[in-house]
Coordinates of C-alpha atoms (C1' of nucleotides) in Angstrom, one line a residue:
Chain A
X1 CA -40.7 -9.4 -1.3
X2 CA -37.9 -11.1 0.9
X3 CA -39.9 -14.5 -0.4
X4 CA -39.6 -13.5 -4.9
X5 CA -35.9 -12.9 -3.4
X6 CA -35.5 -16.0 -1.4
X7 CA -36.1 -17.2 -5.1
X8 CA -34.0 -15.6 -7.5
X9 CA -31.2 -17.0 -8.6
X10 CA -27.9 -15.4 -6.9
X11 CA -27.1 -13.0 -9.9
X12 CA -22.8 -12.5 -8.7
X13 CA -22.6 -9.6 -11.5
X14 CA -25.2 -7.9 -10.4
X15 CA -23.9 -7.8 -6.1
X16 CA -20.7 -7.1 -8.0
X17 CA -21.8 -3.8 -9.1
X18 CA -23.6 -3.0 -6.0
X19 CA -20.4 -3.7 -4.0
X20 CA -18.7 -1.5 -6.0
X21 CA -21.9 1.6 -6.4
X22 CA -21.1 1.7 -2.5
X23 CA -18.1 1.4 -3.1
X24 CA -17.3 4.5 -5.2
X25 CA -20.5 5.9 -3.1
X26 CA -20.3 8.3 0.1
X27 CA -22.9 10.3 2.7
X28 CA -24.6 9.0 5.6
X29 CA -26.3 6.3 4.5
X30 CA -23.1 4.3 3.1
X31 CA -22.7 2.0 6.9
X32 CA -26.9 1.3 6.6
X33 CA -26.7 0.8 3.4
X34 CA -23.6 -2.2 3.3
X35 CA -25.4 -3.2 6.1
X36 CA -28.6 -4.1 4.0
X37 CA -26.3 -4.8 1.6
X38 CA -25.2 -8.5 3.6
X39 CA -28.5 -8.7 5.1
X40 CA -29.8 -8.9 1.3
X41 CA -27.0 -11.5 0.5
X42 CA -27.3 -14.2 3.3
X43 CA -30.9 -14.5 2.0
X44 CA -30.1 -15.3 -1.1
X45 CA -29.6 -18.9 -2.5
X46 CA -27.6 -20.3 -3.0
X47 CA -25.1 -18.2 -0.3
X48 CA -22.9 -15.5 -1.5
X49 CA -18.6 -16.0 -2.2
X50 CA -16.6 -15.8 0.2
X51 CA -15.3 -13.4 -1.7
X52 CA -17.9 -11.4 -1.8
X53 CA -18.4 -12.0 1.9
X54 CA -15.1 -10.4 2.1
X55 CA -15.4 -7.5 0.2
X56 CA -18.4 -6.3 1.7
X57 CA -16.4 -6.7 5.2
X58 CA -14.1 -5.1 3.6
X59 CA -15.5 -1.8 2.7
X60 CA -17.6 -2.1 6.1
X61 CA -13.5 -2.3 8.4
X62 CA -12.8 1.0 5.5
X63 CA -15.8 2.4 7.3
X64 CA -14.0 1.4 11.3
X65 CA -16.6 -0.6 12.1
X66 CA -14.7 -3.1 13.6
X67 CA -17.9 -4.6 15.8
X68 CA -20.4 -4.8 13.4
X69 CA -17.8 -6.6 10.9
X70 CA -17.0 -9.3 13.5
X71 CA -20.9 -10.1 14.5
X72 CA -21.8 -10.5 10.4
X73 CA -18.4 -12.5 10.0
X74 CA -19.7 -14.1 13.0
X75 CA -23.7 -15.0 11.2
X76 CA -21.9 -15.9 8.2
X77 CA -20.0 -18.7 10.3
X78 CA -23.2 -19.7 11.7
X79 CA -24.5 -20.5 8.4
X80 CA -22.5 -22.3 7.5
X81 CA -20.1 -20.3 5.0
X82 CA -17.1 -20.9 5.1
X83 CA -14.3 -18.9 5.8
X84 CA -11.1 -18.2 4.1
X85 CA -7.5 -16.5 4.8
X86 CA -9.1 -13.6 4.4
X87 CA -12.1 -13.4 6.3
X88 CA -10.0 -14.8 9.1
X89 CA -6.8 -12.1 8.0
X90 CA -9.7 -9.4 8.5
X91 CA -10.6 -10.3 11.2
X92 CA -7.3 -10.6 13.2
X93 CA -7.7 -6.6 11.8
X94 CA -10.7 -6.3 13.7
X95 CA -10.3 -7.1 16.6
X96 CA -6.5 -5.3 16.7
X97 CA -8.2 -1.8 15.7
X98 CA -10.9 -2.6 18.6
X99 CA -7.6 -3.0 20.7
X100 CA -7.7 -7.3 20.8
X101 CA -4.8 -8.1 20.4
X102 CA -4.9 -11.3 22.3
X103 CA -8.2 -12.3 20.4
X104 CA -5.9 -11.5 16.9
X105 CA -3.4 -13.9 18.2
X106 CA -5.8 -16.3 18.7
X107 CA -7.3 -16.4 15.3
X108 CA -3.6 -17.5 14.6
X109 CA -3.7 -20.8 16.4
X110 CA -7.0 -20.9 14.3
X111 CA -5.9 -21.3 11.6
X112 CA -3.2 -22.9 12.7
X113 CA -5.5 -25.9 13.5
X114 CA -7.6 -25.1 10.5
X115 CA -4.3 -26.2 9.1
X116 CA -3.8 -23.1 7.2
X117 CA -0.4 -21.5 7.2
X118 CA -1.4 -17.8 8.2
X119 CA 0.5 -15.8 4.9
X120 CA 2.5 -12.3 5.2
X121 CA -0.8 -10.5 5.9
X122 CA -1.5 -12.5 9.1
X123 CA 1.9 -11.6 10.3
X124 CA 1.7 -7.9 8.8
X125 CA -1.9 -7.1 11.0
X126 CA -0.7 -8.6 14.6
X127 CA 3.0 -7.1 14.0
X128 CA 0.7 -3.9 13.7
X129 CA -2.0 -5.0 15.5
X130 CA 0.9 -5.1 18.8
X131 CA 2.5 -1.5 17.4
X132 CA -1.7 0.5 17.5
X133 CA -1.5 -1.4 21.5
X134 CA 1.8 0.6 22.5
X135 CA 3.5 -3.0 23.1
X136 CA 6.2 -2.0 20.4
X137 CA 8.7 -4.0 22.4
X138 CA 7.1 -7.9 21.3
X139 CA 6.1 -6.8 17.8
X140 CA 9.6 -5.8 17.0
X141 CA 10.0 -9.4 19.4
X142 CA 7.8 -11.1 16.8
X143 CA 9.0 -9.2 14.0
X144 CA 12.5 -11.0 14.6
X145 CA 11.2 -14.0 15.4
X146 CA 9.7 -14.4 11.4
X147 CA 13.3 -13.7 10.5
X148 CA 15.7 -16.0 12.1
X149 CA 13.0 -19.1 11.8
X150 CA 13.0 -18.1 7.6
X151 CA 8.8 -18.6 8.6
X152 CA 8.1 -15.5 6.0
X153 CA 9.8 -13.2 4.1
X154 CA 9.1 -9.8 5.3
X155 CA 7.7 -7.9 3.5
X156 CA 6.7 -2.7 2.4
X157 CA 4.2 -3.8 4.8
X158 CA 6.2 -4.9 7.7
X159 CA 9.3 -3.1 7.7
X160 CA 6.5 -0.1 7.8
X161 CA 4.7 -1.7 10.7
X162 CA 7.9 -2.5 12.5
X163 CA 9.3 1.1 11.6
X164 CA 5.8 3.2 12.6
X165 CA 6.0 1.3 16.1
X166 CA 9.9 2.2 16.5
X167 CA 9.1 6.3 16.0
X168 CA 5.9 5.9 17.2
X169 CA 8.4 4.5 20.8
X170 CA 10.6 6.8 20.3
X171 CA 12.4 5.1 18.6
X172 CA 14.1 6.8 15.9
X173 CA 17.6 6.3 16.1
X174 CA 16.3 2.3 15.8
X175 CA 14.1 2.8 13.1
X176 CA 16.7 4.8 10.5
X177 CA 18.8 2.5 11.8
X178 CA 15.8 -0.3 10.5
X179 CA 15.8 1.8 7.2
X180 CA 19.5 1.4 6.1
X181 CA 18.7 -2.4 6.9
X182 CA 16.6 -2.2 4.4
X183 CA 18.4 -0.4 1.6
X184 CA 21.1 -3.3 1.9
X185 CA 17.9 -6.1 1.2
X186 CA 16.1 -6.7 -1.6
X187 CA 13.2 -4.9 -0.1
X188 CA 13.7 -1.6 -0.5
X189 CA 12.4 0.8 1.1
X190 CA 10.3 3.9 0.0
X191 CA 7.3 5.0 2.4
X192 CA 9.6 4.8 5.0
X193 CA 11.8 7.0 4.2
X194 CA 8.5 9.0 5.0
X195 CA 7.8 7.6 8.6
X196 CA 10.9 8.5 9.4
X197 CA 11.4 11.6 8.2
X198 CA 8.1 12.8 10.0
X199 CA 10.0 11.0 13.1
X200 CA 12.4 12.6 13.0
X201 CA 10.5 16.4 12.3
X202 CA 8.9 15.1 15.1
X203 CA 12.2 15.0 16.9
X204 CA 13.3 18.5 16.5
X205 CA 15.3 17.2 13.6
X206 CA 14.3 18.7 10.8
X207 CA 18.2 18.9 9.7
X208 CA 17.9 15.0 9.4
X209 CA 15.1 15.0 7.8
X210 CA 16.2 17.5 5.3
X211 CA 19.2 14.8 4.8
X212 CA 16.8 11.3 4.5
X213 CA 15.3 13.6 2.1
X214 CA 17.8 13.8 -0.1
X215 CA 19.1 11.0 0.6
X216 CA 16.2 9.5 -0.5
X217 CA 16.3 11.5 -3.8
X218 CA 19.3 11.3 -4.0
X219 CA 18.4 7.2 -4.5
X220 CA 15.6 7.7 -7.2
X221 CA 12.7 7.4 -4.7
X222 CA 10.3 10.3 -5.5
X223 CA 8.8 12.4 -2.9
X224 CA 5.3 12.2 -2.4
X225 CA 2.8 14.7 -0.7
X226 CA 3.0 13.2 2.3
X227 CA 7.2 13.5 2.4
X228 CA 6.7 17.2 1.9
X229 CA 3.6 17.8 3.7
X230 CA 5.7 16.5 7.2
X231 CA 9.0 18.5 6.0
X232 CA 7.3 21.2 5.9
X233 CA 4.9 20.2 9.4
X234 CA 8.6 20.5 10.6
X235 CA 10.2 23.9 9.4
X236 CA 6.7 25.4 10.2
X237 CA 7.0 23.7 13.6
X238 CA 10.4 25.8 13.8
X239 CA 10.1 29.1 12.9
X240 CA 11.4 28.2 9.4
X241 CA 8.2 29.2 7.4
X242 CA 10.5 30.6 4.4
X243 CA 11.7 27.0 3.4
X244 CA 8.3 25.5 4.6
X245 CA 7.1 28.6 1.3
X246 CA 10.1 27.3 -1.0
X247 CA 9.3 23.7 0.4
X248 CA 6.2 24.1 -0.8
X249 CA 7.1 25.6 -4.3
X250 CA 10.2 23.0 -4.8
X251 CA 6.7 20.6 -4.6
X252 CA 4.7 22.3 -6.9
X253 CA 6.9 22.6 -9.2
X254 CA 7.8 18.3 -9.1
X255 CA 4.0 18.5 -10.3
X256 CA 3.4 17.2 -6.0
X257 CA 0.3 19.3 -5.5
X258 CA -0.3 20.3 -1.9
X259 CA -3.6 18.0 -0.4
X260 CA -6.1 19.0 2.1
X261 CA -3.1 17.8 5.0
X262 CA -0.9 20.0 4.2
X263 CA -3.3 22.5 4.0
X264 CA -4.4 21.2 7.3
X265 CA -0.9 21.8 8.1
X266 CA -0.3 25.0 7.0
X267 CA -3.9 26.1 8.7
X268 CA -2.8 25.4 12.2
X269 CA 0.0 26.5 11.6
X270 CA -0.5 29.9 10.9
X271 CA -3.6 29.3 13.9
X272 CA -0.9 28.2 16.8
X273 CA 0.9 31.3 15.9
X274 CA -2.6 34.0 16.4
X275 CA -2.5 34.6 13.1
X276 CA -6.0 33.6 12.2
X277 CA -5.7 36.1 9.2
X278 CA -3.6 33.9 7.3
X279 CA -5.0 31.4 8.4
X280 CA -8.6 32.1 6.6
X281 CA -6.4 33.2 3.7
X282 CA -5.3 29.9 3.3
X283 CA -8.7 27.6 3.6
X284 CA -9.4 30.4 0.5
X285 CA -6.3 29.2 -1.1
X286 CA -7.3 25.4 -1.0
X287 CA -10.8 26.8 -2.3
X288 CA -9.8 27.4 -5.0
X289 CA -7.9 24.8 -6.2
X290 CA -10.8 22.4 -5.5
X291 CA -9.5 21.1 -2.1
X292 CA -12.6 21.3 0.3
X293 CA -11.6 22.2 3.3
X294 CA -12.9 19.1 6.6
X295 CA -14.0 18.9 9.8
X296 CA -9.7 19.5 10.5
X297 CA -9.1 22.4 8.9
X298 CA -12.6 23.9 10.7
X299 CA -11.1 22.4 14.3
X300 CA -8.3 23.7 13.7
X301 CA -9.2 27.4 12.6
X302 CA -12.0 27.8 15.4
X303 CA -9.9 26.4 18.0
X304 CA -7.2 29.5 16.5
X305 CA -10.0 32.1 17.3
X306 CA -10.4 29.7 20.5
X307 CA -6.9 30.7 21.6
X308 CA -8.0 34.6 20.9
X309 CA -10.3 34.7 22.7
X310 CA -12.7 35.8 19.7
X311 CA -15.2 32.7 21.1
X312 CA -18.2 35.0 18.4
X313 CA -16.0 34.4 15.4
X314 CA -15.5 30.4 16.2
X315 CA -19.1 29.8 16.6
X316 CA -19.3 31.6 12.8
X317 CA -16.5 29.4 12.0
X318 CA -18.4 26.1 13.5
X319 CA -21.8 27.2 11.8
X320 CA -20.2 27.6 8.2
X321 CA -18.9 24.3 9.0
X322 CA -22.4 22.4 9.8
X323 CA -23.9 24.7 7.4
X324 CA -22.0 22.2 5.2
X325 CA -23.2 19.2 6.3
X326 CA -19.5 18.6 7.9
X327 CA -19.9 16.9 12.0
X328 CA -18.1 18.4 14.7
X329 CA -16.1 16.6 16.4
X330 CA -14.8 15.3 20.5
X331 CA -12.1 17.6 19.4
X332 CA -14.0 20.7 17.4
X333 CA -15.9 20.4 20.2
X334 CA -13.3 20.4 23.0
X335 CA -11.4 23.6 21.0
X336 CA -15.2 25.1 22.0
X337 CA -14.9 24.0 25.5
X338 CA -12.1 25.2 27.0
X339 CA -12.6 28.8 24.8
X340 CA -15.2 29.4 26.9
X341 CA -13.9 28.4 30.0
X342 CA -10.9 30.4 28.9
X343 CA -13.6 33.2 28.9
X344 CA -15.1 32.2 32.3
X345 CA -18.1 31.1 30.5
X346 CA -18.4 27.3 32.5
X347 CA -22.0 27.1 31.5
X348 CA -22.5 27.8 27.7
X349 CA -19.5 25.2 28.0
X350 CA -21.6 23.2 29.8
X351 CA -24.4 23.3 27.6
X352 CA -22.4 22.5 25.1
X353 CA -21.7 18.9 26.7
X354 CA -25.7 17.9 26.8
X355 CA -26.1 19.6 22.7
X356 CA -23.3 16.6 22.3
X357 CA -25.6 14.0 23.5
X358 CA -28.2 15.3 21.9
X359 CA -26.8 15.4 18.6
X360 CA -26.8 11.5 19.1
X361 CA -23.2 11.0 20.0
X362 CA -22.7 9.3 22.9
X363 CA -18.7 8.2 22.2
X364 CA -17.7 11.8 21.9
X365 CA -19.3 12.7 25.0
X366 CA -18.2 9.4 27.4
X367 CA -14.6 10.2 25.8
X368 CA -14.6 14.6 26.4
X369 CA -16.1 13.1 30.2
X370 CA -12.7 10.7 30.0
X371 CA -10.9 13.5 29.1
X372 CA -12.7 16.1 31.4
X373 CA -11.5 13.2 34.2
X374 CA -7.8 12.8 33.0
X375 CA -7.0 16.6 33.2
X376 CA -8.2 16.8 36.9
X377 CA -11.6 18.6 36.1
X378 CA -13.7 16.6 38.6
X379 CA -17.3 15.6 37.3
X380 CA -19.8 16.7 39.5
X381 CA -22.7 15.3 40.0
X382 CA -24.2 17.5 36.7
X383 CA -21.8 16.7 35.4
X384 CA -22.9 12.2 35.2
X385 CA -26.5 13.3 35.2
X386 CA -26.3 15.2 32.0
X387 CA -23.7 11.5 30.9
X388 CA -25.8 9.1 31.8
X389 CA -28.7 10.2 30.9
X390 CA -26.8 11.5 27.0
X391 CA -26.3 7.8 27.0
X392 CA -29.3 6.4 27.8
X393 CA -30.9 8.1 25.6
X394 CA -29.0 6.4 23.2
X395 CA -29.7 2.8 24.5
X396 CA -26.6 2.2 27.0
X397 CA -27.9 2.0 29.5
X398 CA -25.3 -1.3 29.6
X399 CA -22.0 1.5 29.7
X400 CA -24.2 3.7 31.7
X401 CA -24.8 1.5 34.6
X402 CA -20.9 -0.2 34.4
X403 CA -19.7 3.7 34.5
X404 CA -21.7 3.8 38.0
X405 CA -20.9 0.6 39.1
X406 CA -17.3 2.5 38.4
X407 CA -17.5 4.7 40.4
X408 CA -19.2 2.5 43.6
X409 CA -17.1 4.0 46.9
X410 CA -17.3 7.3 45.4
X411 CA -19.4 9.3 48.0
X412 CA -20.8 11.3 44.7
X413 CA -22.5 8.2 42.9
X414 CA -25.0 8.4 46.6
X415 CA -27.0 11.0 45.2
X416 CA -31.0 10.4 44.0
X417 CA -30.5 12.4 41.0
X418 CA -28.7 10.5 39.6
X419 CA -30.5 7.2 40.6
X420 CA -33.9 8.6 39.2
X421 CA -32.2 9.0 35.9
X422 CA -30.4 4.9 36.0
X423 CA -33.9 3.9 36.7
X424 CA -35.8 6.3 33.9
X425 CA -33.3 5.2 31.6
X426 CA -32.7 1.2 32.3
X427 CA -37.1 1.5 32.0
X428 CA -37.0 3.1 28.9
X429 CA -34.6 1.1 27.1
X430 CA -36.2 -2.0 27.5
X431 CA -34.8 -3.0 31.2
X432 CA -37.5 -2.8 33.7
X433 CA -35.9 -5.5 36.4
X434 CA -32.9 -3.2 36.6
X435 CA -34.4 -0.4 37.4
X436 CA -36.5 -1.2 40.4
X437 CA -33.2 -3.7 41.0
X438 CA -31.9 -0.2 41.8
X439 CA -35.2 1.2 43.8
X440 CA -34.2 -1.2 45.7
X441 CA -30.8 -0.5 46.2
X442 CA -31.8 3.4 47.3
X443 CA -33.8 2.3 50.1
X444 CA -30.8 -0.4 50.7
X445 CA -28.7 2.4 51.5
X446 CA -30.8 4.8 52.5
X447 CA -31.7 8.0 50.5
X448 CA -34.5 9.9 50.4
X449 CA -36.7 9.4 46.8
X450 CA -37.7 12.4 45.1
X451 CA -41.3 12.6 43.4
X452 CA -38.9 11.8 40.2
X453 CA -38.4 8.8 42.1
X454 CA -41.7 7.5 43.1
X455 CA -42.8 8.7 39.0
X456 CA -40.3 6.5 37.2
X457 CA -40.8 3.9 38.8
X458 CA -44.5 4.2 39.0
X459 CA -43.2 4.2 35.1
X460 CA -42.0 0.7 35.1
X461 CA -45.2 -0.9 36.7
X462 CA -47.5 1.5 34.7
X463 CA -45.4 -0.2 32.3
X464 CA -45.4 -4.2 33.1
X465 CA -49.1 -4.0 33.8
X466 CA -48.5 -3.7 37.7
X467 CA -51.3 -1.1 38.2
X468 CA -52.0 -2.4 42.0
X469 CA -48.5 -0.7 42.8
X470 CA -48.9 1.6 40.9
X471 CA -50.8 2.6 43.0
X472 CA -49.8 1.1 46.1
X473 CA -47.0 3.7 45.5
X474 CA -49.0 6.6 45.1
X475 CA -50.4 6.0 48.4
X476 CA -47.2 5.4 50.1
X477 CA -45.1 8.4 48.5
X478 CA -47.9 10.6 50.2
X479 CA -47.0 8.7 53.3
X480 CA -43.9 9.1 53.0
X481 CA -43.7 13.1 53.0
X482 CA -44.2 13.0 48.9
X483 CA -46.6 14.4 47.2
X484 CA -47.5 13.2 44.2
X485 CA -47.3 15.1 41.0
X486 CA -49.0 15.9 37.3
X487 CA -47.0 13.6 36.1
X488 CA -47.8 11.6 38.2
X489 CA -51.0 11.6 38.1
X490 CA -51.3 11.0 34.3
X491 CA -49.4 7.7 34.5
X492 CA -51.5 6.1 37.0
X493 CA -54.0 7.2 35.0
X494 CA -53.7 6.9 31.3
X495 CA -53.1 3.1 32.0
X496 CA -56.0 3.3 33.9
X497 CA -57.6 4.5 31.3
X498 CA -56.2 1.9 28.7
X499 CA -57.0 -0.7 30.6
X500 CA -60.7 0.2 31.3
X501 CA -60.7 0.6 35.3
X502 CA -62.5 3.3 34.1
X503 CA -63.7 3.4 38.0
X504 CA -60.1 3.7 39.6
X505 CA -59.3 6.4 37.0
X506 CA -62.3 8.9 38.0
X507 CA -61.4 9.1 41.7
X508 CA -57.2 9.5 40.0
X509 CA -59.3 11.8 38.3
X510 CA -61.6 14.1 40.4
X511 CA -58.4 13.8 42.8
X512 CA -55.7 15.1 41.0
X513 CA -58.3 18.1 39.2
X514 CA -58.9 19.0 43.0
X515 CA -55.4 19.0 43.3
X516 CA -54.4 21.6 40.5
X517 CA -53.2 19.8 37.9
X518 CA -54.8 18.3 34.9
X519 CA -54.9 15.6 33.2
X520 CA -52.1 16.0 30.2
X521 CA -52.4 15.0 26.0
X522 CA -52.6 11.2 26.6
X523 CA -54.3 11.2 29.4
X524 CA -57.0 13.5 27.7
X525 CA -56.3 11.0 24.5
X526 CA -57.6 7.8 26.3
X527 CA -60.4 10.4 28.3
X528 CA -61.4 11.1 25.0
X529 CA -61.6 8.0 23.9
X530 CA -63.2 6.2 26.7
X531 CA -66.9 9.2 26.6
X532 CA -69.2 7.1 23.8
X533 CA -68.3 3.9 26.2
X534 CA -69.7 5.7 29.4
X535 CA -73.2 6.5 30.7
X536 CA -75.0 9.5 30.8
X537 CA -74.6 10.7 34.0
X538 CA -71.3 8.9 34.4
X539 CA -69.6 10.6 36.6
X540 CA -66.1 10.7 34.0
X541 CA -68.4 12.6 31.2
X542 CA -69.2 14.7 34.0
X543 CA -65.3 15.9 34.5
X544 CA -64.4 15.9 30.8
X545 CA -67.4 18.6 30.6
X546 CA -66.7 20.4 33.7
X547 CA -63.3 20.4 32.5
X548 CA -63.9 21.5 28.7
X549 CA -66.0 23.6 29.6
X550 CA -63.5 25.2 31.8
X551 CA -61.6 25.4 29.5
X552 CA -63.4 27.8 27.2
X553 CA -65.1 29.8 29.7
X554 CA -61.1 31.0 30.2
X555 CA -58.1 29.1 29.6
X556 CA -57.5 29.0 32.8
X557 CA -56.7 25.2 35.0
X558 CA -56.2 27.3 38.0
X559 CA -60.1 28.0 38.3
X560 CA -61.1 24.0 38.7
X561 CA -61.0 23.9 42.6
X562 CA -64.4 22.1 43.3
X563 CA -65.0 18.8 43.4
X564 CA -66.5 18.2 40.9
Chain B
dG1 C1' -10.6 -11.2 -8.3
dT2 C1' -11.0 -10.1 -1.6
dA3 C1' -6.6 -9.3 3.4
dG4 C1' -2.2 -6.0 6.4
dG5 C1' 2.4 0.3 6.8
dG6 C1' 3.5 6.6 6.4
dT7 C1' 1.4 12.6 6.4
dT8 C1' -3.4 16.9 9.8
dA9 C1' -6.7 19.3 13.8
dG10 C1' -7.8 19.8 21.0

DNA sequence: GTAGGGTTAG
C-alpha cells in the first residue's frame, strides 16, 4: 500500500540496489520499470538524493527517453528538490538529443544565473548538440572561443565531438589536422583516430586510412574493434575483400574479437554484392561465436534478398527475427516495402504499411510516410487515411490534426473519408469538441457527410449525454438523403437503453428491425438487462421474444420483415 | 559516487 510505503524511511542502499538491478537488466519492461521506480522514489520521505535521481535519469536517457527524462526533471523541481550541475548537464543533453540546442543554451544561461559555473561536460554536451544539429561551423566556433578565452581545457570528449563534427560535415582533412594538433599537445588522441580512419574510408581514401592505422600503432595507440571494423568496411566497399579477410585475421591475432557490428558489416557487404549465401554463412559464424544477430543483421539480410527479388526468402528472415523477439524497425520495413514495390505487389506493400500502425509503432509509420513523400511517392488519400487512423489509434490525435492542418491548402485534404477518420479519432481520444468542430468545418467547406460521418458525430453526442441531438441527427441524415445503417441505430438504441429511456428505444428498435438491421452484441446485452424490469405486455419484451424465436428457428436475420 | 565523444542495416 502506498500509505505504508510513505511511512518507511528512505532506504538508500535498497534504492541503490534497485537502480543497479535496472542498470544491468534488460527486456521490454525496462522503461516502465524505471518510471515506476522513479514514482516510488518521489513518494518516499525523506525524498531521494539528487545523486539517486541523476543515476536513474541517466538510465532513462540511455534508453533514449529524452522527453520523459525532461518531464521527470520538471517534477523533481516542482517538488522542491534542488538540481545540481549533473542534473542540468543531463537536461542539456536531453534537449540536444531532441534537436533543441537552443533550450540547451538557455539552460547554460540558467547555470550562470544560479552561480554555477558551467564545466567541461556542459560545454562538451553543447558542442556535441550543435554537431547533432548539423551546425558544425558553430560547434567549431564555440570550441575556438573556449580555447582562446581559456574558459576550459579541452579533453578527449571535446576533441572527439569537434573531430566527429568535422568528419560528418565532410571536412575530413580539417579533422585530420586537428588530430595532428592533438598529438602535439597534452591531451593525446585515442578514439579520435577511429573517427578519422572511418571518415577517410567513407571518403574513398582507404589507403590514407590504412596509413593512419599504421601511424597510431607506431605511436603505441592500440587499435580496437571499432578501428578494425571501420577498416574492414572500407576495404570491402572498394572490392578489397582479400585485404579485409587479412585484417579480420590480424585483429584476432592481436586479441581483438570481432563484434556483432563487425559481422554486420560483413553480412551487409555480402548482401550488397548479391551473395546472400555468403551472408548467411557469416551469420552462422557469428552465432557459433556466441554473438546474437540483431535487428541490423536481419535487416541487412532482408534487404539482400529483396535486392535479388527473392521476397519469399526475405519474409522467412522476417519471421525468423520475430520468432527471436526482435522488433523490426522502419529500415526493416522499408526494405520489405521496396521489395514488394519492385515486384509490383503494391497491395502487399500498402498492407505492410498498415501493419506497422497496428503493431503500435506510429513513429516508424510516420517516418516511413515522410520518406515516401521525400522520395516523391505522392501520398494518396488512402495513405493519409491509413496514417491518420494509425495515429488516432495510438492517441496521437494532436499530431494527426497538425499534419492534416499542415496540408490544409491541398485539395486532397477536402476528403470526407479523412474527416470521418479524424472525427472518430478525436472522439475516441477524449476530444469531443474537436470532433464536433471538424464536423462543422466539413459542412462549411461543402463536403457531403456519409453514413460514417453521421455515425461518428452521433457517437460523440451519445457519449456526451446529448441523446436528443443524436436522434435529431438520425432524422436529419435521412432528410439529407443518407440512410442510417446498422451502426447508426445500434449506437443510439444502446445509449437509450443505458439511459433508461425504453419508450424511445422501442420505436427505434422496431424501425431498425423493419429495415433489416439486428441489434449488435452490446445493444442486445442492454436489452436483456432491461427485460426483468418491464411489464409482461411491454413491446420491448415482445421484441426480444420475437428476435430470439426467429433466431432459434432458422438463424437468419433477413426473415424479420414484418413489424412487431 | 551521478553528466559528455568513435564502427553496422533501408
